[in-house]
PDB file of C-alpha atoms in Angstrom:
ATOM      1  CA  MET A  19     -18.236  13.920  -9.722  1.00  0.00           C
ATOM      2  CA  LYS A  20     -17.274  10.332 -10.508  1.00  0.00           C
ATOM      3  CA  ILE A  21     -16.713   8.067  -7.511  1.00  0.00           C
ATOM      4  CA  LEU A  22     -13.598   5.946  -8.005  1.00  0.00           C
ATOM      5  CA  LYS A  23     -14.670   2.772  -6.217  1.00  0.00           C
ATOM      6  CA  GLY A  24     -11.931   0.450  -5.072  1.00  0.00           C
ATOM      7  CA  ALA A  25     -14.041  -2.681  -5.608  1.00  0.00           C
ATOM      8  CA  GLU A  26     -14.014  -2.205  -9.374  1.00  0.00           C
ATOM      9  CA  VAL A  27     -10.230  -1.831  -9.442  1.00  0.00           C
ATOM     10  CA  SER A  28      -9.836  -4.833  -7.151  1.00  0.00           C
ATOM     11  CA  ALA A  29     -11.935  -6.929  -9.529  1.00  0.00           C
ATOM     12  CA  LYS A  30      -9.638  -6.055 -12.440  1.00  0.00           C
ATOM     13  CA  LEU A  31      -6.573  -6.971 -10.401  1.00  0.00           C
ATOM     14  CA  LYS A  32      -8.228 -10.242  -9.386  1.00  0.00           C
ATOM     15  CA  ALA A  33      -8.695 -11.150 -13.060  1.00  0.00           C
ATOM     16  CA  GLN A  34      -4.983 -10.488 -13.653  1.00  0.00           C
ATOM     17  CA  VAL A  35      -3.988 -12.642 -10.688  1.00  0.00           C
ATOM     18  CA  LEU A  36      -6.255 -15.528 -11.709  1.00  0.00           C
ATOM     19  CA  GLU A  37      -4.694 -15.449 -15.161  1.00  0.00           C
ATOM     20  CA  MET A  38      -1.184 -15.524 -13.667  1.00  0.00           C
ATOM     21  CA  THR A  39      -2.024 -18.494 -11.438  1.00  0.00           C
ATOM     22  CA  ALA A  40      -4.259 -20.438 -13.838  1.00  0.00           C
ATOM     23  CA  ALA A  41      -1.933 -23.395 -14.604  1.00  0.00           C
ATOM     24  CA  PRO A  42      -3.815 -26.582 -13.620  1.00  0.00           C
ATOM     25  CA  GLY A  43      -2.089 -28.610 -10.914  1.00  0.00           C
ATOM     26  CA  GLY A  44       0.476 -25.885 -10.431  1.00  0.00           C
ATOM     27  CA  HIS A  45       1.888 -24.396  -7.279  1.00  0.00           C
ATOM     28  CA  VAL A  46      -0.567 -22.297  -5.276  1.00  0.00           C
ATOM     29  CA  PRO A  47       1.110 -19.011  -4.273  1.00  0.00           C
ATOM     30  CA  THR A  48       1.438 -18.880  -0.497  1.00  0.00           C
ATOM     31  CA  ALA A  49       1.942 -15.858   1.753  1.00  0.00           C
ATOM     32  CA  ALA A  50       3.279 -15.731   5.297  1.00  0.00           C
ATOM     33  CA  ILE A  51       1.515 -13.149   7.447  1.00  0.00           C
ATOM     34  CA  VAL A  52       3.761 -12.303  10.369  1.00  0.00           C
ATOM     35  CA  ARG A  53       2.421 -10.383  13.357  1.00  0.00           C
ATOM     36  CA  VAL A  54       3.922  -9.531  16.743  1.00  0.00           C
ATOM     37  CA  GLY A  55       1.376  -8.427  19.338  1.00  0.00           C
ATOM     38  CA  GLU A  56      -2.378  -7.815  19.202  1.00  0.00           C
ATOM     39  CA  ARG A  57      -2.831  -4.277  17.876  1.00  0.00           C
ATOM     40  CA  PRO A  58      -6.514  -3.891  16.851  1.00  0.00           C
ATOM     41  CA  ASP A  59      -5.674  -2.258  13.515  1.00  0.00           C
ATOM     42  CA  ASP A  60      -3.238  -5.088  12.696  1.00  0.00           C
ATOM     43  CA  LEU A  61      -5.891  -7.690  13.537  1.00  0.00           C
ATOM     44  CA  SER A  62      -8.428  -5.965  11.306  1.00  0.00           C
ATOM     45  CA  TYR A  63      -6.001  -5.675   8.391  1.00  0.00           C
ATOM     46  CA  GLU A  64      -4.892  -9.283   8.878  1.00  0.00           C
ATOM     47  CA  ARG A  65      -8.492 -10.509   8.537  1.00  0.00           C
ATOM     48  CA  ASN A  66      -8.940  -8.462   5.372  1.00  0.00           C
ATOM     49  CA  VAL A  67      -5.707  -9.756   3.863  1.00  0.00           C
ATOM     50  CA  ILE A  68      -6.490 -13.406   4.625  1.00  0.00           C
ATOM     51  CA  LYS A  69      -9.959 -13.029   3.101  1.00  0.00           C
ATOM     52  CA  LYS A  70      -8.626 -11.266   0.002  1.00  0.00           C
ATOM     53  CA  ILE A  71      -5.846 -13.789  -0.630  1.00  0.00           C
ATOM     54  CA  ALA A  72      -8.357 -16.640  -0.433  1.00  0.00           C
ATOM     55  CA  ALA A  73     -10.744 -14.804  -2.767  1.00  0.00           C
ATOM     56  CA  PHE A  74      -7.900 -14.451  -5.268  1.00  0.00           C
ATOM     57  CA  GLY A  75      -7.361 -18.225  -5.235  1.00  0.00           C
ATOM     58  CA  MET A  76      -4.174 -18.255  -3.182  1.00  0.00           C
ATOM     59  CA  GLU A  77      -3.163 -19.337   0.309  1.00  0.00           C
ATOM     60  CA  SER A  78      -1.858 -17.694   3.461  1.00  0.00           C
ATOM     61  CA  ARG A  79      -0.261 -18.864   6.679  1.00  0.00           C
ATOM     62  CA  THR A  80      -0.322 -16.788   9.829  1.00  0.00           C
ATOM     63  CA  TYR A  81       2.600 -16.580  12.213  1.00  0.00           C
ATOM     64  CA  THR A  82       1.750 -14.728  15.409  1.00  0.00           C
ATOM     65  CA  PHE A  83       4.045 -13.948  18.318  1.00  0.00           C
ATOM     66  CA  PRO A  84       3.508 -12.309  21.709  1.00  0.00           C
ATOM     67  CA  GLU A  85       4.610  -8.701  22.059  1.00  0.00           C
ATOM     68  CA  THR A  86       6.980  -9.846  24.812  1.00  0.00           C
ATOM     69  CA  ILE A  87       9.044 -12.100  22.533  1.00  0.00           C
ATOM     70  CA  SER A  88      12.722 -11.186  22.587  1.00  0.00           C
ATOM     71  CA  GLU A  89      14.348  -9.727  19.516  1.00  0.00           C
ATOM     72  CA  ALA A  90      16.785 -12.639  19.358  1.00  0.00           C
ATOM     73  CA  GLU A  91      13.989 -15.233  19.457  1.00  0.00           C
ATOM     74  CA  PHE A  92      11.878 -13.422  16.893  1.00  0.00           C
ATOM     75  CA  LEU A  93      14.941 -13.023  14.676  1.00  0.00           C
ATOM     76  CA  GLU A  94      15.394 -16.777  14.622  1.00  0.00           C
ATOM     77  CA  LYS A  95      11.701 -17.420  13.927  1.00  0.00           C
ATOM     78  CA  PHE A  96      11.615 -14.813  11.173  1.00  0.00           C
ATOM     79  CA  ARG A  97      14.739 -16.291   9.592  1.00  0.00           C
ATOM     80  CA  GLU A  98      12.986 -19.666   9.352  1.00  0.00           C
ATOM     81  CA  ILE A  99       9.957 -18.081   7.650  1.00  0.00           C
ATOM     82  CA  ASN A 100      12.182 -16.056   5.351  1.00  0.00           C
ATOM     83  CA  GLU A 101      14.045 -19.169   4.160  1.00  0.00           C
ATOM     84  CA  ASP A 102      11.024 -21.479   3.896  1.00  0.00           C
ATOM     85  CA  ASP A 103      10.809 -22.627   0.257  1.00  0.00           C
ATOM     86  CA  GLU A 104       7.048 -23.138   0.569  1.00  0.00           C
ATOM     87  CA  ILE A 105       6.562 -19.414   1.242  1.00  0.00           C
ATOM     88  CA  ASP A 106       6.418 -17.165  -1.824  1.00  0.00           C
ATOM     89  CA  GLY A 107       5.757 -13.849  -0.098  1.00  0.00           C
ATOM     90  CA  ILE A 108       5.903 -12.278   3.342  1.00  0.00           C
ATOM     91  CA  LEU A 109       3.802  -9.559   4.937  1.00  0.00           C
ATOM     92  CA  LEU A 110       5.421  -8.320   8.148  1.00  0.00           C
ATOM     93  CA  PHE A 111       3.214  -6.087  10.265  1.00  0.00           C
ATOM     94  CA  ARG A 112       4.894  -2.938  11.465  1.00  0.00           C
ATOM     95  CA  PRO A 113       5.759  -1.175  13.635  1.00  0.00           C
ATOM     96  CA  LEU A 114       7.371  -3.916  15.669  1.00  0.00           C
ATOM     97  CA  PRO A 115       7.522  -3.550  19.466  1.00  0.00           C
ATOM     98  CA  LYS A 116       9.857  -0.842  20.730  1.00  0.00           C
ATOM     99  CA  HIS A 117      12.443  -3.306  21.998  1.00  0.00           C
ATOM    100  CA  MET A 118      13.067  -4.493  18.424  1.00  0.00           C
ATOM    101  CA  ASP A 119      15.063  -2.801  15.666  1.00  0.00           C
ATOM    102  CA  GLY A 120      12.531  -2.600  12.838  1.00  0.00           C
ATOM    103  CA  SER A 121      15.165  -1.665  10.258  1.00  0.00           C
ATOM    104  CA  LEU A 122      16.978  -4.941  10.976  1.00  0.00           C
ATOM    105  CA  PHE A 123      13.971  -6.941   9.798  1.00  0.00           C
ATOM    106  CA  ASP A 124      13.316  -4.603   6.861  1.00  0.00           C
ATOM    107  CA  SER A 125      16.845  -5.355   5.655  1.00  0.00           C
ATOM    108  CA  MET A 126      16.570  -9.046   6.436  1.00  0.00           C
ATOM    109  CA  ILE A 127      13.423  -9.838   4.448  1.00  0.00           C
ATOM    110  CA  ARG A 128      14.257 -11.393   1.086  1.00  0.00           C
ATOM    111  CA  PRO A 129      13.430  -8.787  -1.602  1.00  0.00           C
ATOM    112  CA  GLU A 130      11.759 -11.335  -3.861  1.00  0.00           C
ATOM    113  CA  LYS A 131       9.369 -12.229  -1.014  1.00  0.00           C
ATOM    114  CA  ASP A 132       8.818  -8.654   0.192  1.00  0.00           C
ATOM    115  CA  LEU A 133       5.136  -8.151  -0.635  1.00  0.00           C
ATOM    116  CA  ASP A 134       4.826  -4.674   0.894  1.00  0.00           C
ATOM    117  CA  GLY A 135       8.027  -3.180  -0.506  1.00  0.00           C
ATOM    118  CA  ILE A 136       9.794  -2.513   2.806  1.00  0.00           C
ATOM    119  CA  SER A 137      13.265  -3.873   2.066  1.00  0.00           C
ATOM    120  CA  PRO A 138      16.058  -1.389   1.159  1.00  0.00           C
ATOM    121  CA  VAL A 139      16.595  -3.324  -2.070  1.00  0.00           C
ATOM    122  CA  ASN A 140      13.005  -2.815  -3.213  1.00  0.00           C
ATOM    123  CA  THR A 141      13.082   0.818  -2.091  1.00  0.00           C
ATOM    124  CA  ALA A 142      16.172   1.397  -4.225  1.00  0.00           C
ATOM    125  CA  LYS A 143      14.564  -0.315  -7.214  1.00  0.00           C
ATOM    126  CA  VAL A 144      11.417   1.819  -6.941  1.00  0.00           C
ATOM    127  CA  PHE A 145      13.465   5.014  -6.741  1.00  0.00           C
ATOM    128  CA  ALA A 146      15.588   3.864  -9.699  1.00  0.00           C
ATOM    129  CA  GLY A 147      12.495   3.121 -11.787  1.00  0.00           C
ATOM    130  CA  ASP A 148      13.313  -0.600 -11.879  1.00  0.00           C
ATOM    131  CA  PRO A 149      10.061  -2.523 -12.554  1.00  0.00           C
ATOM    132  CA  ASP A 150      11.519  -5.610 -10.856  1.00  0.00           C
ATOM    133  CA  GLY A 151      11.074  -4.075  -7.390  1.00  0.00           C
ATOM    134  CA  PHE A 152       7.915  -4.253  -5.290  1.00  0.00           C
ATOM    135  CA  ALA A 153       6.576  -0.821  -4.320  1.00  0.00           C
ATOM    136  CA  PRO A 154       4.632  -0.297  -1.088  1.00  0.00           C
ATOM    137  CA  CYS A 155       1.114  -1.579  -1.769  1.00  0.00           C
ATOM    138  CA  THR A 156      -0.739   1.635  -0.870  1.00  0.00           C
ATOM    139  CA  ALA A 157       1.437   3.776  -3.144  1.00  0.00           C
ATOM    140  CA  GLU A 158       0.957   1.361  -6.028  1.00  0.00           C
ATOM    141  CA  ALA A 159      -2.777   1.223  -5.330  1.00  0.00           C
ATOM    142  CA  VAL A 160      -3.079   4.933  -6.147  1.00  0.00           C
ATOM    143  CA  VAL A 161      -1.563   4.361  -9.596  1.00  0.00           C
ATOM    144  CA  GLU A 162      -3.737   1.285 -10.155  1.00  0.00           C
ATOM    145  CA  VAL A 163      -6.865   3.348  -9.509  1.00  0.00           C
ATOM    146  CA  LEU A 164      -5.823   6.016 -11.994  1.00  0.00           C
ATOM    147  CA  LYS A 165      -5.046   3.426 -14.654  1.00  0.00           C
ATOM    148  CA  ALA A 166      -8.177   1.358 -14.056  1.00  0.00           C
ATOM    149  CA  TYR A 167     -10.381   4.404 -14.564  1.00  0.00           C
ATOM    150  CA  GLU A 168      -8.261   5.540 -17.526  1.00  0.00           C
ATOM    151  CA  ILE A 169      -7.395   8.869 -15.909  1.00  0.00           C
ATOM    152  CA  PRO A 170      -4.465  10.456 -17.780  1.00  0.00           C
ATOM    153  CA  ILE A 171      -1.248  10.734 -15.784  1.00  0.00           C
ATOM    154  CA  GLU A 172       1.334  11.719 -18.382  1.00  0.00           C
ATOM    155  CA  GLY A 173       1.904  15.477 -18.482  1.00  0.00           C
ATOM    156  CA  ARG A 174      -0.424  16.107 -15.541  1.00  0.00           C
ATOM    157  CA  ARG A 175       0.532  18.040 -12.429  1.00  0.00           C
ATOM    158  CA  ALA A 176       0.335  15.744  -9.395  1.00  0.00           C
ATOM    159  CA  VAL A 177       0.535  17.021  -5.826  1.00  0.00           C
ATOM    160  CA  ILE A 178       1.025  14.584  -2.938  1.00  0.00           C
ATOM    161  CA  VAL A 179       0.340  15.777   0.605  1.00  0.00           C
ATOM    162  CA  GLY A 180       2.492  13.507   2.779  1.00  0.00           C
ATOM    163  CA  ARG A 181       6.099  12.370   2.493  1.00  0.00           C
ATOM    164  CA  SER A 182       6.171   8.997   4.263  1.00  0.00           C
ATOM    165  CA  MET A 183       8.172   6.074   2.924  1.00  0.00           C
ATOM    166  CA  VAL A 184       4.930   4.084   2.844  1.00  0.00           C
ATOM    167  CA  VAL A 185       3.009   6.364   0.471  1.00  0.00           C
ATOM    168  CA  GLY A 186       4.261   9.847  -0.366  1.00  0.00           C
ATOM    169  CA  ARG A 187       7.851   9.289  -1.428  1.00  0.00           C
ATOM    170  CA  PRO A 188       7.455   5.993  -3.326  1.00  0.00           C
ATOM    171  CA  LEU A 189       4.258   7.280  -4.947  1.00  0.00           C
ATOM    172  CA  SER A 190       6.152  10.310  -6.234  1.00  0.00           C
ATOM    173  CA  MET A 191       8.540   7.931  -8.000  1.00  0.00           C
ATOM    174  CA  LEU A 192       5.718   5.839  -9.466  1.00  0.00           C
ATOM    175  CA  LEU A 193       3.996   8.954 -10.827  1.00  0.00           C
ATOM    176  CA  LEU A 194       7.251  10.298 -12.229  1.00  0.00           C
ATOM    177  CA  LYS A 195       7.675   6.994 -14.025  1.00  0.00           C
ATOM    178  CA  GLU A 196       4.265   7.646 -15.623  1.00  0.00           C
ATOM    179  CA  ASN A 197       5.566  11.079 -16.744  1.00  0.00           C
ATOM    180  CA  ALA A 198       3.581  13.213 -14.340  1.00  0.00           C
ATOM    181  CA  THR A 199       5.072  16.405 -12.916  1.00  0.00           C
ATOM    182  CA  VAL A 200       5.151  15.762  -9.177  1.00  0.00           C
ATOM    183  CA  THR A 201       5.247  17.975  -6.082  1.00  0.00           C
ATOM    184  CA  VAL A 202       5.504  16.414  -2.618  1.00  0.00           C
ATOM    185  CA  CYS A 203       4.142  18.556   0.218  1.00  0.00           C
ATOM    186  CA  HIS A 204       4.503  18.314   3.986  1.00  0.00           C
ATOM    187  CA  THR A 205       3.905  20.251   7.199  1.00  0.00           C
ATOM    188  CA  LYS A 206       6.575  22.823   6.294  1.00  0.00           C
ATOM    189  CA  THR A 207       5.221  23.562   2.814  1.00  0.00           C
ATOM    190  CA  ALA A 208       4.569  27.286   2.406  1.00  0.00           C
ATOM    191  CA  ASP A 209       1.008  28.138   1.294  1.00  0.00           C
ATOM    192  CA  LEU A 210      -0.086  24.512   1.028  1.00  0.00           C
ATOM    193  CA  LYS A 211      -3.526  25.501  -0.232  1.00  0.00           C
ATOM    194  CA  ALA A 212      -2.092  27.354  -3.238  1.00  0.00           C
ATOM    195  CA  VAL A 213       0.168  24.424  -4.138  1.00  0.00           C
ATOM    196  CA  CYS A 214      -2.696  21.930  -3.912  1.00  0.00           C
ATOM    197  CA  ARG A 215      -4.878  24.110  -6.128  1.00  0.00           C
ATOM    198  CA  GLU A 216      -2.355  23.653  -8.939  1.00  0.00           C
ATOM    199  CA  ALA A 217      -2.895  19.893  -8.969  1.00  0.00           C
ATOM    200  CA  ASP A 218      -4.657  17.990 -11.722  1.00  0.00           C
ATOM    201  CA  ILE A 219      -4.185  14.927  -9.500  1.00  0.00           C
ATOM    202  CA  LEU A 220      -4.319  15.586  -5.750  1.00  0.00           C
ATOM    203  CA  VAL A 221      -3.277  12.803  -3.375  1.00  0.00           C
ATOM    204  CA  ALA A 222      -4.053  13.245   0.323  1.00  0.00           C
ATOM    205  CA  ALA A 223      -1.751  11.009   2.361  1.00  0.00           C
ATOM    206  CA  ALA A 224      -1.023  13.011   5.509  1.00  0.00           C
ATOM    207  CA  GLY A 225      -2.874  10.776   7.961  1.00  0.00           C
ATOM    208  CA  LYS A 226      -4.850  13.655   9.458  1.00  0.00           C
ATOM    209  CA  ALA A 227      -8.632  13.623   9.363  1.00  0.00           C
ATOM    210  CA  GLY A 228     -10.177  16.377   7.242  1.00  0.00           C
ATOM    211  CA  MET A 229      -6.865  18.169   6.723  1.00  0.00           C
ATOM    212  CA  LEU A 230      -7.887  19.241   3.218  1.00  0.00           C
ATOM    213  CA  ASP A 231     -11.220  20.664   2.086  1.00  0.00           C
ATOM    214  CA  VAL A 232     -12.742  21.858  -1.170  1.00  0.00           C
ATOM    215  CA  GLU A 233     -10.710  25.078  -1.062  1.00  0.00           C
ATOM    216  CA  TYR A 234      -7.573  22.989  -1.678  1.00  0.00           C
ATOM    217  CA  VAL A 235      -9.045  21.434  -4.830  1.00  0.00           C
ATOM    218  CA  LYS A 236      -8.597  22.822  -8.329  1.00  0.00           C
ATOM    219  CA  ASP A 237     -11.661  22.733 -10.577  1.00  0.00           C
ATOM    220  CA  ASN A 238     -11.975  19.321 -12.266  1.00  0.00           C
ATOM    221  CA  ALA A 239      -9.079  17.847 -10.298  1.00  0.00           C
ATOM    222  CA  VAL A 240      -8.960  14.146  -9.452  1.00  0.00           C
ATOM    223  CA  VAL A 241      -8.738  13.584  -5.681  1.00  0.00           C
ATOM    224  CA  LEU A 242      -7.286  10.375  -4.250  1.00  0.00           C
ATOM    225  CA  ASP A 243      -7.791  10.142  -0.501  1.00  0.00           C
ATOM    226  CA  VAL A 244      -5.367   7.685   1.097  1.00  0.00           C
ATOM    227  CA  GLY A 245      -6.207   8.646   4.692  1.00  0.00           C
ATOM    228  CA  ILE A 246      -7.911   6.183   7.018  1.00  0.00           C
ATOM    229  CA  ASN A 247      -8.933   8.013  10.180  1.00  0.00           C
ATOM    230  CA  VAL A 248     -11.679   7.906  12.786  1.00  0.00           C
ATOM    231  CA  ASP A 249     -13.724  11.066  13.273  1.00  0.00           C
ATOM    232  CA  GLU A 250     -15.246  12.405  16.494  1.00  0.00           C
ATOM    233  CA  ASN A 251     -18.302  10.209  15.923  1.00  0.00           C
ATOM    234  CA  GLY A 252     -16.230   7.045  15.615  1.00  0.00           C
ATOM    235  CA  LYS A 253     -16.757   6.767  11.857  1.00  0.00           C
ATOM    236  CA  LEU A 254     -14.036   6.121   9.290  1.00  0.00           C
ATOM    237  CA  CYS A 255     -13.042   9.181   7.303  1.00  0.00           C
ATOM    238  CA  GLY A 256     -10.254  10.324   5.032  1.00  0.00           C
ATOM    239  CA  ASP A 257      -7.839  13.236   4.944  1.00  0.00           C
ATOM    240  CA  VAL A 258     -10.268  15.193   2.751  1.00  0.00           C
ATOM    241  CA  LYS A 259     -13.526  16.759   3.926  1.00  0.00           C
ATOM    242  CA  ARG A 260     -16.293  15.678   1.563  1.00  0.00           C
ATOM    243  CA  ASP A 261     -18.474  18.777   1.998  1.00  0.00           C
ATOM    244  CA  GLY A 262     -18.757  20.538  -1.351  1.00  0.00           C
ATOM    245  CA  LEU A 263     -16.159  18.299  -3.011  1.00  0.00           C
ATOM    246  CA  GLU A 264     -18.518  17.241  -5.787  1.00  0.00           C
ATOM    247  CA  ALA A 265     -18.750  20.857  -6.945  1.00  0.00           C
ATOM    248  CA  ALA A 266     -15.009  21.059  -7.625  1.00  0.00           C
ATOM    249  CA  ALA A 267     -13.488  17.643  -8.288  1.00  0.00           C
ATOM    250  CA  SER A 268     -14.153  15.657 -11.454  1.00  0.00           C
ATOM    251  CA  ALA A 269     -13.496  12.385  -9.618  1.00  0.00           C
ATOM    252  CA  ALA A 270     -12.593  11.201  -6.130  1.00  0.00           C
ATOM    253  CA  THR A 271     -12.037   8.037  -4.129  1.00  0.00           C
ATOM    254  CA  PRO A 272     -14.389   7.337  -1.205  1.00  0.00           C
ATOM    255  CA  VAL A 273     -13.350   6.500   2.356  1.00  0.00           C
ATOM    256  CA  PRO A 274     -13.929   3.711   3.114  1.00  0.00           C
ATOM    257  CA  GLY A 275     -14.176   1.711  -0.111  1.00  0.00           C
ATOM    258  CA  GLY A 276     -11.460   3.476  -2.079  1.00  0.00           C
ATOM    259  CA  ILE A 277      -7.684   3.110  -1.939  1.00  0.00           C
ATOM    260  CA  GLY A 278      -7.807   0.731   1.025  1.00  0.00           C
ATOM    261  CA  ALA A 279      -9.735  -1.861  -0.956  1.00  0.00           C
ATOM    262  CA  VAL A 280      -7.149  -1.700  -3.722  1.00  0.00           C
ATOM    263  CA  THR A 281      -4.167  -1.934  -1.361  1.00  0.00           C
ATOM    264  CA  THR A 282      -4.953  -5.537  -0.398  1.00  0.00           C
ATOM    265  CA  ALA A 283      -5.572  -6.407  -4.066  1.00  0.00           C
ATOM    266  CA  VAL A 284      -2.117  -5.041  -4.947  1.00  0.00           C
ATOM    267  CA  LEU A 285      -0.634  -7.229  -2.211  1.00  0.00           C
ATOM    268  CA  CYS A 286      -2.292 -10.232  -3.869  1.00  0.00           C
ATOM    269  CA  LYS A 287      -0.861  -9.179  -7.223  1.00  0.00           C
ATOM    270  CA  HIS A 288       2.598  -8.985  -5.648  1.00  0.00           C
ATOM    271  CA  LEU A 289       2.135 -12.487  -4.213  1.00  0.00           C
ATOM    272  CA  ALA A 290       1.253 -13.900  -7.636  1.00  0.00           C
ATOM    273  CA  GLN A 291       4.213 -12.099  -9.202  1.00  0.00           C
ATOM    274  CA  ALA A 292       6.560 -13.339  -6.467  1.00  0.00           C
ATOM    275  CA  ALA A 293       5.454 -16.928  -7.036  1.00  0.00           C
ATOM    276  CA  ALA A 294       5.839 -16.569 -10.792  1.00  0.00           C
ATOM    277  CA  LYS A 295       9.366 -15.182 -10.429  1.00  0.00           C
ATOM    278  CA  ARG A 296      10.392 -17.998  -8.087  1.00  0.00           C
ATOM    279  CA  ALA A 297       9.019 -20.510 -10.606  1.00  0.00           C
ATOM    280  CA  GLY A 298      11.050 -18.861 -13.345  1.00  0.00           C
ATOM    281  CA  LYS A 299       8.029 -17.712 -15.349  1.00  0.00           C
TER     282      LYS A 299
END
């Protein structure tokens, strides 16, 4: 079984970004990282994003606010960031605190600066097959892995377990655009195991540790594990149990070191693209 390492895909995306931003003396693409509160997973992801953006030769600015900030005050602060001409892209950590209307900020973010594809405009573009829209980074990362390892998508049967707007639904559109035949599964899917065993490309994006095992995997299928969970021993694990997987799958992403590593690289690619669009390139 081939291990589809995210680091190799990230390196290819880095080369693309460096080529896009290579003009000497030109504008350095700059991202605004906006966080409300101190959630540990947000802090961890923020550190990874800042490190990745710097490694890709670009810049980031962090804007942090206390969880107790009022919606009205945060709205005004976010509007200033949104309209700042020195900012090419914005990453807004979600969910926002319960006293805020998250959909308000999703709609407010300028689509051309929306690095993680959360605005209704970008959602509509992804579902319409418009390449001008930014897709959610994790969904796009799955496709980037398949392409980087030259795994055929066209004509293949793809099954996605999970129907979130962050991964499952937008990913279904991205795979359809690549001419795959796509099935999206969820908790109400009848005989989930049988459906999964029809997949040439199986994507686990349910957010439940070890939900799928080798019995869900068709012989020689490619398994892409999007899940990031913590097991009973405190170790990171995916949505797929690894026991016996190598006997069935032809290739699979590891957890950690798989899709997650590519997600931040896709965000960097979006930042470079956003800067290029704003510069009229």
